[in-house]
Coordinates of C-alpha atoms and ligand atoms in Angstrom, one line a residue:
X1 CA -36.6 13.1 4.4
X2 CA -40.4 12.7 5.0
X3 CA -41.0 13.3 1.2
X4 CA -38.4 10.7 0.3
X5 CA -40.0 8.1 2.6
X6 CA -43.5 9.0 1.2
X7 CA -42.2 8.5 -2.3
X8 CA -40.7 5.1 -1.2
X9 CA -44.0 4.0 0.4
X10 CA -45.9 4.8 -2.8
X11 CA -43.3 2.9 -4.8
X12 CA -43.4 -0.1 -2.5
X13 CA -47.3 -0.1 -2.7
X14 CA -47.0 -0.3 -6.5
X15 CA -44.1 -2.7 -6.8
X16 CA -43.4 -5.0 -3.8
X17 CA -44.8 -8.5 -4.4
X18 CA -43.4 -11.4 -2.3
X19 CA -44.1 -13.8 -5.1
X20 CA -41.5 -12.2 -7.4
X21 CA -38.2 -13.9 -7.8
X22 CA -35.3 -12.3 -5.9
X23 CA -33.8 -11.5 -9.4
X24 CA -37.0 -9.7 -10.6
X25 CA -37.5 -7.8 -7.3
X26 CA -33.9 -6.6 -7.1
X27 CA -34.1 -5.6 -10.8
X28 CA -37.1 -3.3 -9.9
X29 CA -35.5 -2.0 -6.7
X30 CA -32.1 -1.3 -8.2
X31 CA -33.2 0.2 -11.4
X32 CA -35.6 2.6 -9.5
X33 CA -32.6 3.9 -7.4
X34 CA -33.9 2.4 -4.1
X35 CA -31.3 -0.3 -3.6
X36 CA -28.4 2.2 -3.2
X37 CA -29.9 5.6 -2.8
X38 CA -26.7 7.1 -1.5
X39 CA -25.2 6.8 -4.9
X40 CA -25.5 9.7 -7.4
X41 CA -28.6 9.8 -9.5
X42 CA -26.3 9.3 -12.5
X43 CA -25.3 6.0 -11.1
X44 CA -28.6 4.3 -10.1
X45 CA -28.9 6.2 -6.8
X46 CA -30.8 9.2 -5.4
X47 CA -28.1 11.5 -4.1
X48 CA -29.2 10.8 -0.5
X49 CA -26.9 11.2 2.5
X50 CA -25.6 8.0 4.2
X51 CA -28.1 8.5 7.1
X52 CA -31.0 9.1 4.8
X53 CA -30.1 6.0 2.8
X54 CA -30.1 4.0 6.0
X55 CA -33.5 5.3 6.8
X56 CA -34.6 4.1 3.3
X57 CA -33.3 0.6 4.0
X58 CA -35.0 0.5 7.4
X59 CA -38.3 1.5 5.9
X60 CA -38.1 -1.2 3.3
X61 CA -37.5 -3.7 6.1
X62 CA -40.4 -2.2 8.2
X63 CA -42.7 -2.6 5.2
X64 CA -41.9 -6.3 5.1
X65 CA -40.2 -6.2 1.7
X66 CA -36.9 -7.8 0.8
X67 CA -34.0 -5.3 1.3
X68 CA -31.3 -4.4 -1.2
X69 CA -28.6 -6.8 -2.1
X70 CA -25.6 -6.7 0.3
X71 CA -22.0 -7.6 0.0
X72 CA -18.8 -5.9 -1.1
X73 CA -20.3 -5.0 -4.5
X74 CA -22.7 -2.6 -2.9
X75 CA -20.4 -1.5 -0.1
X76 CA -17.3 -0.9 -2.1
X77 CA -17.4 -1.6 -5.9
X78 CA -20.5 0.5 -6.7
X79 CA -19.4 3.7 -5.0
X80 CA -15.8 3.3 -6.4
X81 CA -17.0 2.8 -10.0
X82 CA -19.6 5.6 -9.5
X83 CA -16.7 7.9 -8.4
X84 CA -14.0 7.0 -11.0
X85 CA -15.7 5.1 -13.8
X86 CA -16.9 6.4 -17.2
X87 CA -20.7 6.5 -17.8
X88 CA -20.3 3.3 -19.9
X89 CA -18.6 1.6 -17.0
X90 CA -21.2 2.8 -14.5
X91 CA -23.9 1.3 -16.8
X92 CA -22.0 -2.0 -17.2
X93 CA -20.8 -2.5 -13.6
X94 CA -23.0 -0.5 -11.2
X95 CA -26.2 -1.6 -12.7
X96 CA -25.4 -5.3 -12.2
X97 CA -24.4 -4.6 -8.6
X98 CA -27.5 -2.6 -7.5
X99 CA -29.8 -5.2 -9.1
X100 CA -28.0 -8.0 -7.4
X101 CA -27.2 -9.7 -10.7
X102 CA -23.4 -9.9 -9.8
X103 CA -21.6 -10.4 -6.5
X104 CA -18.2 -8.9 -6.1
X105 CA -15.1 -9.5 -4.0
X106 CA -12.1 -7.3 -3.1
X107 CA -8.8 -8.6 -4.5
X108 CA -6.4 -6.3 -2.7
X109 CA -4.4 -8.1 0.0
X110 CA -1.6 -10.5 -0.9
X111 CA 0.6 -12.8 1.1
X112 CA 3.4 -10.2 1.0
X113 CA 1.2 -7.0 0.9
X114 CA -1.4 -6.2 3.6
X115 CA -0.7 -3.1 5.5
X116 CA 1.9 -2.3 2.9
X117 CA -0.7 -2.7 0.2
X118 CA 1.1 -0.5 -2.3
X119 CA 3.9 -3.0 -2.3
X120 CA 1.7 -5.6 -4.0
X121 CA 3.3 -7.9 -6.6
X122 CA 0.4 -9.3 -8.8
X123 CA 1.3 -8.3 -12.3
X124 CA -1.0 -7.3 -15.2
X125 CA 0.7 -7.2 -18.6
X126 CA -0.9 -5.7 -21.7
X127 CA -1.7 -8.0 -24.6
X128 CA -3.6 -6.2 -27.4
X129 CA -6.9 -4.9 -25.9
X130 CA -6.6 -7.1 -22.9
X131 CA -4.5 -7.5 -19.7
X132 CA -3.0 -10.8 -18.6
X133 CA -2.9 -11.2 -14.8
X134 CA -0.7 -13.4 -12.7
X135 CA -0.4 -13.4 -8.9
X136 CA -2.0 -14.4 -5.7
X137 CA -4.5 -12.7 -3.4
X138 CA -5.5 -13.7 0.1
X139 CA -8.2 -13.1 2.7
X140 CA -10.7 -12.5 -0.1
X141 CA -14.1 -12.2 1.6
X142 CA -16.9 -13.7 -0.4
X143 CA -14.4 -14.9 -3.1
X144 CA -16.2 -18.2 -3.4
X145 CA -19.5 -16.6 -4.5
X146 CA -18.1 -13.6 -6.5
X147 CA -18.8 -13.1 -10.1
X148 CA -16.5 -10.1 -10.3
X149 CA -13.4 -8.9 -8.4
X150 CA -12.0 -5.5 -7.6
X151 CA -8.5 -6.2 -8.6
X152 CA -5.5 -4.0 -8.0
X153 CA -2.4 -5.2 -9.9
X154 CA 1.0 -3.8 -10.9
X155 CA 1.0 -2.4 -14.4
X156 CA 4.3 -0.5 -14.3
X157 CA 7.0 -2.1 -12.1
X158 CA 9.5 0.6 -13.0
X159 CA 7.5 3.4 -11.4
X160 CA 7.6 4.0 -7.6
X161 CA 5.2 1.6 -5.9
X162 CA 2.2 3.9 -5.5
X163 CA 2.3 5.0 -9.1
X164 CA 2.4 1.7 -11.1
X165 CA -0.9 0.2 -9.9
X166 CA -4.2 -0.1 -11.8
X167 CA -7.7 -0.9 -10.5
X168 CA -9.5 -3.5 -12.7
X169 CA -13.0 -5.0 -12.7
X170 CA -12.1 -8.6 -13.3
X171 CA -14.5 -11.5 -14.2
X172 CA -13.9 -14.2 -11.5
X173 CA -15.5 -16.9 -13.7
X174 CA -12.4 -17.9 -15.6
X175 CA -12.0 -21.6 -14.8
X176 CA -8.4 -22.7 -14.8
X177 CA -7.3 -19.1 -14.7
X178 CA -8.9 -17.8 -11.5
X179 CA -8.7 -20.4 -8.8
X180 CA -10.6 -19.7 -5.5
X181 CA -9.7 -21.8 -2.5
X182 CA -11.8 -21.2 0.7
X183 CA -10.0 -20.7 4.0
X184 CA -11.7 -22.0 7.1
X185 CA -11.8 -19.6 10.1
X186 CA -11.9 -20.4 13.8
X187 CA -15.7 -19.5 13.8
X188 CA -16.2 -22.7 11.8
X189 CA -17.2 -20.6 8.7
X190 CA -15.2 -20.1 5.5
X191 CA -16.1 -16.5 4.7
X192 CA -12.9 -15.8 2.8
X193 CA -10.5 -17.5 0.3
X194 CA -7.2 -17.3 -1.3
X195 CA -7.4 -16.5 -5.1
X196 CA -4.7 -17.6 -7.6
X197 CA -4.6 -15.9 -10.9
X198 CA -2.8 -17.7 -13.7
X199 CA -3.0 -15.9 -17.1
X200 CA -6.4 -14.5 -16.2
X201 CA -7.7 -11.9 -18.7
X202 CA -9.2 -8.5 -18.2
X203 CA -10.4 -6.3 -21.1
X204 CA -8.7 -2.9 -21.4
X205 CA -12.1 -1.1 -20.9
X206 CA -12.4 -2.7 -17.4
X207 CA -9.6 -0.5 -16.1
X208 CA -11.3 1.9 -13.7
X209 CA -10.0 5.4 -13.1
X210 CA -7.2 5.3 -15.7
X211 CA -4.0 3.3 -16.2
X212 CA -1.5 3.5 -13.3
X213 CA -4.0 5.5 -11.3
X214 CA -5.1 2.5 -9.2
X215 CA -3.7 3.8 -5.9
X216 CA -6.0 6.8 -5.9
X217 CA -9.0 4.5 -6.9
X218 CA -8.1 1.9 -4.3
X219 CA -8.0 4.7 -1.7
X220 CA -11.6 5.6 -2.6
X221 CA -12.5 1.9 -2.1
X222 CA -10.7 1.8 1.3
X223 CA -12.4 5.1 2.4
X224 CA -15.8 3.5 1.7
X225 CA -14.7 0.3 3.5
X226 CA -13.6 2.2 6.6
X227 CA -16.6 4.5 6.9
X228 CA -19.1 1.7 5.9
X229 CA -17.7 -0.8 8.4
X230 CA -17.3 1.8 11.1
X231 CA -21.0 2.6 10.7
X232 CA -21.9 -1.1 10.7
X233 CA -22.8 -0.7 7.0
X234 CA -23.2 -4.4 6.2
X235 CA -25.8 -4.8 8.9
X236 CA -28.8 -3.8 6.8
X237 CA -28.0 -6.2 4.0
X238 CA -30.7 -8.6 2.7
X239 CA -30.5 -12.2 3.7
X240 CA -30.5 -13.4 0.1
X241 CA -27.1 -13.4 -1.6
X242 CA -26.4 -11.4 -4.7
X243 CA -24.8 -13.0 -7.8
X244 CA -25.1 -16.0 -10.1
X245 CA -23.0 -18.3 -7.9
X246 CA -24.9 -18.3 -4.6
X247 CA -28.0 -19.5 -6.2
X248 CA -30.6 -17.3 -4.5
X249 CA -31.7 -15.2 -7.6
X250 CA -34.4 -17.6 -8.8
X251 CA -35.9 -18.1 -5.3
X252 CA -39.1 -16.4 -4.1
X253 CA -38.3 -13.0 -2.7
X254 CA -40.9 -13.3 0.1
X255 CA -39.1 -16.3 1.5
X256 CA -36.1 -14.2 2.5
X257 CA -38.1 -11.7 4.5
X258 CA -37.7 -12.7 8.1
X259 CA -36.9 -10.7 11.2
X260 CA -33.1 -10.3 11.7
X261 CA -31.9 -11.4 15.0
X262 CA -28.9 -12.9 16.8
X263 CA -27.2 -15.6 14.8
X264 CA -26.6 -13.7 11.5
X265 CA -23.1 -13.0 12.8
X266 CA -20.7 -10.2 11.7
X267 CA -19.4 -7.1 13.2
X268 CA -22.3 -4.9 12.2
X269 CA -24.8 -7.0 14.1
X270 CA -22.4 -7.1 17.1
X271 CA -22.0 -3.4 17.3
X272 CA -25.7 -2.6 16.7
X273 CA -27.9 -4.7 18.9
X274 CA -25.7 -6.5 21.4
X275 CA -26.3 -4.4 24.5
X276 CA -29.9 -5.5 25.0
X277 CA -28.7 -9.1 24.4
X278 CA -26.0 -8.7 27.0
X279 CA -28.4 -7.3 29.6
X280 CA -30.8 -10.2 29.1
X281 CA -28.0 -12.8 29.2
X282 CA -26.6 -11.2 32.4
X283 CA -30.0 -11.2 34.0
X284 CA -30.5 -14.9 33.2
X285 CA -27.0 -15.8 34.3
X286 CA -27.4 -14.0 37.6
X287 CA -24.7 -11.4 36.7
X288 CA -26.7 -8.3 36.4
X289 CA -25.7 -7.0 39.8
X290 CA -22.0 -7.8 39.3
X291 CA -20.3 -4.4 39.4
X292 CA -17.7 -5.2 36.8
X293 CA -20.4 -6.4 34.3
X294 CA -22.5 -3.2 35.0
X295 CA -19.4 -1.1 34.4
X296 CA -18.6 -2.9 31.1
X297 CA -22.2 -2.5 30.0
X298 CA -22.0 1.3 30.6
X299 CA -18.7 1.5 28.8
X300 CA -20.1 -0.3 25.8
X301 CA -23.2 2.0 25.9
X302 CA -21.0 5.0 26.1
X303 CA -18.9 3.9 23.1
X304 CA -22.0 3.3 21.0
X305 CA -23.4 6.7 22.0
X306 CA -20.1 8.4 21.1
X307 CA -20.3 6.7 17.7
X308 CA -23.9 7.9 17.2
X309 CA -23.0 11.5 18.1
X310 CA -20.0 11.4 15.8
X311 CA -22.2 10.3 13.0
X312 CA -24.7 13.1 13.7
X313 CA -21.9 15.6 13.9
X314 CA -20.5 14.5 10.6
X315 CA -23.9 14.7 9.0
X316 CA -24.3 18.3 10.3
X317 CA -20.8 19.3 9.0
X318 CA -21.5 17.7 5.6
X319 CA -24.8 19.7 5.4
X320 CA -22.7 22.8 5.8
X321 CA -20.3 21.6 3.1
X322 CA -17.5 20.8 5.7
X323 CA -15.9 17.5 6.7
X324 CA -14.2 16.0 9.8
X325 CA -10.7 15.0 8.6
X326 CA -10.1 11.3 9.4
X327 CA -13.7 10.6 10.3
X328 CA -13.7 7.3 8.5
X329 CA -10.5 6.2 10.3
X330 CA -11.8 7.3 13.7
X331 CA -15.1 5.5 13.1
X332 CA -13.3 2.3 12.1
X333 CA -11.1 2.5 15.2
X334 CA -14.1 3.0 17.5
X335 CA -15.9 0.1 15.8
X336 CA -12.8 -2.1 16.6
X337 CA -13.0 -1.0 20.2
X338 CA -16.7 -1.8 20.4
X339 CA -16.1 -5.2 19.0
X340 CA -13.3 -5.9 21.6
X341 CA -15.5 -4.7 24.5
X342 CA -18.4 -6.8 23.2
X343 CA -16.2 -9.9 23.1
X344 CA -14.8 -9.4 26.6
X345 CA -18.2 -8.5 28.1
X346 CA -20.0 -11.4 26.4
X347 CA -17.5 -13.9 27.5
X348 CA -17.5 -12.5 31.1
X349 CA -21.2 -13.0 31.3
X350 CA -21.1 -16.5 29.9
X351 CA -18.3 -17.6 32.1
X352 CA -17.2 -21.2 31.5
X353 CA -20.0 -21.7 29.1
X354 CA -18.2 -19.3 26.7
X355 CA -15.7 -22.0 26.0
X356 CA -18.4 -24.1 24.2
X357 CA -19.0 -23.3 20.6
X358 CA -21.0 -25.1 17.9
X359 CA -19.5 -25.2 14.4
X360 CA -22.6 -26.1 12.5
X361 CA -26.4 -25.8 12.8
X362 CA -26.9 -29.4 14.0
X363 CA -24.3 -29.0 16.8
X364 CA -25.8 -25.7 17.7
X365 CA -29.2 -27.2 18.2
X366 CA -27.7 -29.8 20.6
X367 CA -25.7 -27.1 22.5
X368 CA -28.7 -24.8 22.8
X369 CA -30.8 -27.6 24.3
X370 CA -28.1 -28.6 26.7
X371 CA -27.4 -25.0 28.0
X372 CA -30.9 -23.5 27.6
X373 CA -29.2 -20.3 26.4
X374 CA -29.6 -20.1 22.6
X375 CA -28.0 -16.6 22.6
X376 CA -24.7 -17.9 23.9
X377 CA -23.9 -19.3 20.4
X378 CA -24.2 -15.8 19.0
X379 CA -21.8 -14.5 21.8
X380 CA -19.1 -17.1 21.2
X381 CA -19.3 -16.6 17.4
X382 CA -18.8 -12.9 17.7
X383 CA -16.1 -13.4 20.3
X384 CA -14.2 -15.6 17.8
X385 CA -14.9 -13.2 15.0
X386 CA -13.8 -10.2 17.1
X387 CA -10.2 -10.5 16.0
X388 CA -11.2 -9.7 12.4
X389 CA -12.5 -6.1 12.5
X390 CA -9.4 -4.6 14.0
X391 CA -7.5 -6.1 11.0
X392 CA -9.6 -5.8 7.9
X393 CA -9.9 -2.5 6.0
X394 CA -6.5 -1.6 7.4
X395 CA -5.4 -2.6 10.9
X396 CA -5.8 -0.3 14.0
X397 CA -2.1 0.6 13.8
X398 CA -2.5 1.6 10.2
X399 CA -5.5 3.8 11.0
X400 CA -3.5 5.5 13.7
X401 CA -0.6 6.0 11.2
X402 CA -3.0 7.6 8.8
X403 CA -4.5 9.9 11.4
X404 CA -1.0 10.9 12.7
X405 CA 0.4 11.6 9.3
X406 CA -2.5 12.9 7.2
X407 CA -4.7 14.5 9.8
X408 CA -2.3 15.7 12.6
X409 CA 0.6 16.4 10.2
X410 CA 3.2 14.3 12.1
X411 CA 6.3 13.4 10.2
X412 CA 6.0 10.3 7.9
X413 CA 7.9 7.1 8.7
X414 CA 11.3 7.6 7.0
X415 CA 11.6 5.6 3.7
X416 CA 12.4 6.2 0.0
X417 CA 9.6 4.2 -1.5
X418 CA 7.9 7.3 -3.0
X419 CA 10.9 7.8 -5.4
X420 CA 12.4 4.3 -5.9
X421 CA 11.0 2.1 -8.7
X422 CA 9.0 -0.8 -7.2
X423 CA 11.2 -3.3 -9.0
X424 CA 14.2 -2.0 -7.0
X425 CA 12.5 -2.2 -3.6
X426 CA 13.3 -5.1 -1.2
X427 CA 10.3 -7.5 -1.1
X428 CA 8.6 -9.5 1.6
X429 CA 9.0 -13.3 1.6
Ligands
LIG1 C1 -12.0 -11.0 8.4 C2 -11.1 -10.4 7.4 C3 -11.5 -10.2 6.1 C4 -10.7 -9.6 5.1 N1 -11.2 -9.4 3.8 C5 -10.4 -9.0 2.9 C6 -10.9 -8.9 1.5 O1 -12.1 -9.1 1.2 N2 -10.0 -8.4 0.6 C7 -8.8 -8.1 0.8 O2 -8.0 -7.7 -0.1 N3 -8.2 -8.2 2.1 C8 -9.0 -8.7 3.1 N4 -8.5 -8.8 4.4 C9 -7.1 -8.6 4.6 C10 -6.8 -7.4 5.4 O3 -7.0 -6.2 4.7 C11 -5.3 -7.5 5.9 O4 -5.2 -8.6 6.7 C12 -4.8 -6.3 6.6 O5 -4.7 -5.2 5.7 C13 -3.5 -6.5 7.3 O6 -2.5 -7.1 6.4 P1 -1.7 -8.4 6.8 O7 -2.7 -9.4 7.3 O8 -0.8 -8.7 5.7 O9 -0.8 -7.9 8.1 P2 0.6 -7.2 8.1 O10 0.5 -6.0 7.2 O11 1.6 -8.2 7.9 O12 0.6 -6.6 9.6 C14 1.1 -7.4 10.7 C15 1.1 -6.5 11.9 O13 2.0 -5.4 11.8 C16 1.4 -4.2 12.0 N5 2.0 -3.2 11.0 C17 2.2 -3.4 9.7 N6 2.8 -2.3 9.2 C18 2.8 -1.3 10.2 C19 3.2 0.0 10.2 N7 3.7 0.7 9.1 N8 3.1 0.7 11.4 C20 2.6 0.1 12.5 N9 2.2 -1.2 12.5 C21 2.3 -1.9 11.4 C22 -0.1 -4.4 11.7 O14 -0.9 -3.4 12.3 C23 -0.3 -5.8 12.2 O15 -0.5 -5.8 13.6 C24 -9.4 -9.3 5.4 C25 -8.9 -9.6 6.7 C26 -9.7 -10.1 7.7 C27 -9.1 -10.4 9.0

């Protein structure tokens, strides 16, 4: 690893310049393979392990340079296309992700298909060299700033439900055909949207992994989602937003380099740095000698340590060419538990003050002044957000079903949906 970091240091010496635009800096970083070094070297990566890739992103931050673009393009779309796409598709889609030129969203869930994702009803019908898509998606994180969508849609309704789905790379910028409507959350933010597709078009050469093979491709996406989220994968993302819609590409790269701290939100931040914050808050609120708070702090510390040892164990197994079956599911489940514990501990420390939450930066300033505890806004935001991680990427119950059926070999829930055509199955709603 030392060699890789030396190579990175030399590259940063030659290339980092805070006066570059975000676009120009990410173009350099991505095309050199430093934006997503865990990808294969044939797909703008450097074949590094996940841990080594995290060490690279930490070193970029330590050196005061702007980190790689974040978002679901990097976390999910790039590794999925790198795994299943043709070299031409890798060139077309992965390149624009690792250089931050395009932001992506994940068009999987529908009002009638969440846990039962394979039951989805969005239809794609062939029309010459294109596909015409109609349907609705929901809970689309980052949909409002996405240039491209990872779309799964039904291409053969007469096949059993898992066999008639295809995975498309769809251009979201189709006014009148792709309608993105933001949904406001109880945190006050609108991080996700509903997406309506009305005769939207996708070229045939944007089918990734082969026609009607979308379930296998989607499982690759979900595997990256579970392991990435479980490891707090989004935590190292740059503060600038990727893509043409967010409007950061033409800004000065150096202006986005600032220390990351409480307030950036999200589960990754919550899992990673919150123990020190809780200890400090407990000290200031006079709760550090409260036995229940001390016990909860130790429980949280233990869960985080277990997660760290699990990651180390997985790394050692992978180095020997082995794997831990269900590791991604286990790590996502433990992340959900850490998030819940953090929510309960944070609110226990804040007491009645935990009922106060500011919904915008102006209100936050007023609240911070009134309470004298600026960190409390971070705690209430993560407490409100804590309901999300046990749901997205497959709920806790679904993770346990997968572990039971695919890892422990328990009998599957009885149903006939592996043989019945999707068109003949009963539908939700
Ligand atoms: C913050 C957030 C961000 C999200 N971002 C995205 C995104 O970017 N793109 C996207 O496509 N989706 C996204 N989602 C959607 C997410 O993937 C779904 O919410 C999730 O898969 C659950 O589906 P559902 O909401 O339809 O719940 P349902 O499937 O209706 O489940 C309802 C309840 O029933 C339980 N249940 C269902 N089936 C079973 C079963 N077989 N066994 C046991 N229990 C079961 C579930 O565990 C849950 O408790 C996001 C969700 C959240 C909360």
